[in-house]
Amino acid sequence: MTIRSTIAGLALAAVLATSAPAQVPSPEEAQVGAVVTAYKDAVERMDVSQTPTLFWPDSAIFENGGVEGTFAYYLEHHLGPEFDDLAGFDFRDHAMKVEIDGDTALVSETYTYHITFKDDSREAIERRGVATSVLRKRGDEWRFVRYHSSARPLRRAP
C-alpha cells in the first residue's frame, strides 16, 4: 500500500465522519479531502516538509486579512519560522465540506485550535477558525490553488 493510498483512505474516513450519515463522498471528494487532511495533519505534527506537494506553484495564501503570497513564500517566511517557537498545535472539532465542480473543488472547514509555546512564559492560544480553499485538478492530481483562513478568540464565560 502506498503512502498516497493510505492518506486517501484516512481522508475518506475523515470525510465520512464529518459528512451526513447517508451521504458517501464521491471518489473525487475523497481525493480532495485527502489533500486537505494531509495539510491539516502536517500542521498538527508541525512538520510541513512535505506540504509543498499539496499546493500548485501558482497558489495564493490569505490569512487573517493579509495576503501571504504563494505557498512557497508563506512556508519560508511565515509558517515554517512560526513552528520554531511552538511546542504543540492541535485542531479540535474539525469539520469539512467538499464540493466538486469539474476540475475545481471548493472546500470549507470549521475548527478550533490550541497552540502551546516552548517558552512557558507565553500563554497558550485558543481560537475558533475557518478556512475556505479552492483546489484544482491538473492531470489526475488535486492541489490547492487558493487557501484562506481566519480565526478569532473563543468566547470565554464571564
Coordinates of C-alpha atoms in Angstrom, one line a residue:
M1 CA 0.0 0.0 0.0
T2 CA 1.4 3.4 -1.0
I3 CA 1.5 6.5 1.2
R4 CA -0.8 8.2 -1.2
S5 CA -3.4 5.5 -0.9
T6 CA -3.1 5.4 2.8
I7 CA -3.7 9.1 3.0
A8 CA -6.6 8.8 0.7
G9 CA -8.1 6.1 2.9
L10 CA -7.6 8.1 6.0
A11 CA -9.1 11.2 4.4
L12 CA -12.1 9.2 3.2
A13 CA -12.7 8.1 6.8
A14 CA -12.4 11.7 7.9
V15 CA -14.8 12.9 5.2
L16 CA -17.2 10.1 6.1
A17 CA -17.0 11.1 9.8
T18 CA -17.8 14.7 9.1
S19 CA -20.5 14.1 6.4
A20 CA -24.2 13.3 6.9
P21 CA -24.6 9.6 7.7
A22 CA -26.5 8.9 4.4
Q23 CA -24.0 10.7 2.2
V24 CA -21.0 8.8 0.9
P25 CA -18.3 11.0 -0.7
S26 CA -17.5 10.5 -4.4
P27 CA -14.0 9.3 -5.3
E28 CA -13.2 12.9 -6.3
E29 CA -14.4 14.3 -3.0
A30 CA -12.3 11.7 -1.2
Q31 CA -9.2 12.7 -3.2
V32 CA -9.8 16.4 -2.3
G33 CA -10.5 15.5 1.3
A34 CA -7.2 13.6 1.4
V35 CA -5.2 16.7 0.3
V36 CA -6.9 19.0 2.8
T37 CA -6.5 16.4 5.6
A38 CA -2.8 15.9 4.7
Y39 CA -2.2 19.6 5.1
K40 CA -4.1 19.8 8.4
D41 CA -2.2 16.8 9.8
A42 CA 1.1 18.2 8.8
V43 CA 0.4 21.4 10.6
E44 CA -0.6 19.5 13.7
R45 CA 2.6 17.5 13.5
M46 CA 4.5 20.8 12.9
D47 CA 6.3 19.0 10.1
V48 CA 5.4 20.8 6.9
S49 CA 8.4 19.5 4.9
Q50 CA 6.1 17.6 2.5
T51 CA 3.4 20.2 2.2
P52 CA 4.7 21.9 -0.9
T53 CA 3.5 18.9 -2.9
L54 CA -0.1 19.8 -1.8
F55 CA 0.0 23.3 -3.4
W56 CA 0.4 24.3 -7.1
P57 CA 3.3 26.7 -7.7
D58 CA 0.8 29.5 -8.6
S59 CA -1.0 29.1 -5.3
A60 CA -2.1 32.1 -3.2
I61 CA -2.4 32.2 0.6
F62 CA -4.6 34.6 2.5
E63 CA -4.7 34.7 6.3
N64 CA -6.5 36.9 8.8
G65 CA -6.9 39.8 6.4
G66 CA -3.4 39.5 4.9
V67 CA -2.1 38.4 1.5
E68 CA 0.7 35.9 2.3
G69 CA 1.8 35.2 -1.4
T70 CA 2.4 31.8 -2.8
F71 CA 2.6 28.8 -0.6
A72 CA 6.3 28.6 -1.1
Y73 CA 6.7 32.2 0.2
Y74 CA 4.2 31.5 3.1
L75 CA 6.1 28.4 4.1
E76 CA 9.5 30.1 4.1
H77 CA 8.6 33.5 5.7
H78 CA 5.6 32.7 7.9
L79 CA 4.5 29.1 8.7
G80 CA 7.9 27.5 8.8
P81 CA 9.6 30.0 11.2
E82 CA 6.5 30.1 13.5
F83 CA 6.9 26.4 14.2
D84 CA 10.3 27.1 15.7
D85 CA 8.6 28.7 18.7
L86 CA 5.8 26.2 19.2
A87 CA 5.5 23.2 21.5
G88 CA 2.2 22.0 20.2
F89 CA -0.6 22.7 17.6
D90 CA -3.9 20.8 17.9
F91 CA -7.0 21.1 15.8
R92 CA -10.3 20.2 17.5
D93 CA -13.9 19.9 16.3
H94 CA -12.7 19.9 12.7
A95 CA -15.5 19.7 10.1
M96 CA -15.0 19.8 6.3
K97 CA -17.4 20.2 3.4
V98 CA -16.2 19.4 -0.2
E99 CA -18.0 20.5 -3.3
I100 CA -16.7 19.5 -6.8
D101 CA -17.4 21.4 -10.0
G102 CA -15.5 19.9 -12.9
D103 CA -11.8 20.3 -12.2
T104 CA -12.4 22.7 -9.3
A105 CA -13.1 21.8 -5.7
L106 CA -14.4 24.2 -3.1
V107 CA -13.7 23.3 0.5
S108 CA -14.9 24.9 3.7
E109 CA -13.6 23.9 7.1
T110 CA -14.5 24.9 10.6
Y111 CA -12.4 24.1 13.7
T112 CA -10.9 25.3 16.9
Y113 CA -7.2 25.1 17.5
H114 CA -4.9 25.2 20.6
I115 CA -1.3 26.3 20.4
T116 CA 1.3 26.0 23.1
F117 CA 4.8 27.5 23.1
K118 CA 8.2 26.2 24.0
D119 CA 8.6 29.3 26.2
D120 CA 6.4 28.5 29.2
S121 CA 6.0 32.2 30.0
R122 CA 3.8 32.6 26.9
E123 CA 0.2 31.8 27.4
A124 CA -1.5 29.1 25.2
I125 CA -3.6 30.4 22.3
E126 CA -7.1 29.0 21.6
R127 CA -9.0 30.2 18.6
R128 CA -12.1 29.4 16.5
G129 CA -11.1 29.2 12.9
V130 CA -12.5 28.8 9.4
A131 CA -10.8 28.1 6.1
T132 CA -12.0 28.2 2.5
S133 CA -9.9 26.5 -0.1
V134 CA -10.0 26.1 -3.9
L135 CA -8.3 23.1 -5.3
R136 CA -7.7 22.4 -9.0
K137 CA -7.3 19.1 -10.7
R138 CA -4.4 19.2 -13.2
G139 CA -3.9 15.9 -14.9
D140 CA -5.0 13.4 -12.3
E141 CA -3.8 15.4 -9.3
W142 CA -5.7 17.7 -6.9
R143 CA -3.8 20.5 -5.2
F144 CA -4.5 23.8 -3.5
V145 CA -4.6 27.0 -5.7
R146 CA -6.2 29.2 -3.0
Y147 CA -6.2 28.9 0.8
H148 CA -7.8 31.5 3.0
S149 CA -8.1 31.1 6.8
S150 CA -9.1 33.3 9.6
A151 CA -9.6 32.9 13.3
R152 CA -11.0 34.7 16.4
P153 CA -10.7 34.1 20.1
L154 CA -13.0 31.6 21.6
R155 CA -15.7 33.2 23.7
R156 CA -15.0 32.9 27.4
A157 CA -17.5 32.6 30.1
P158 CA -17.9 35.8 32.2

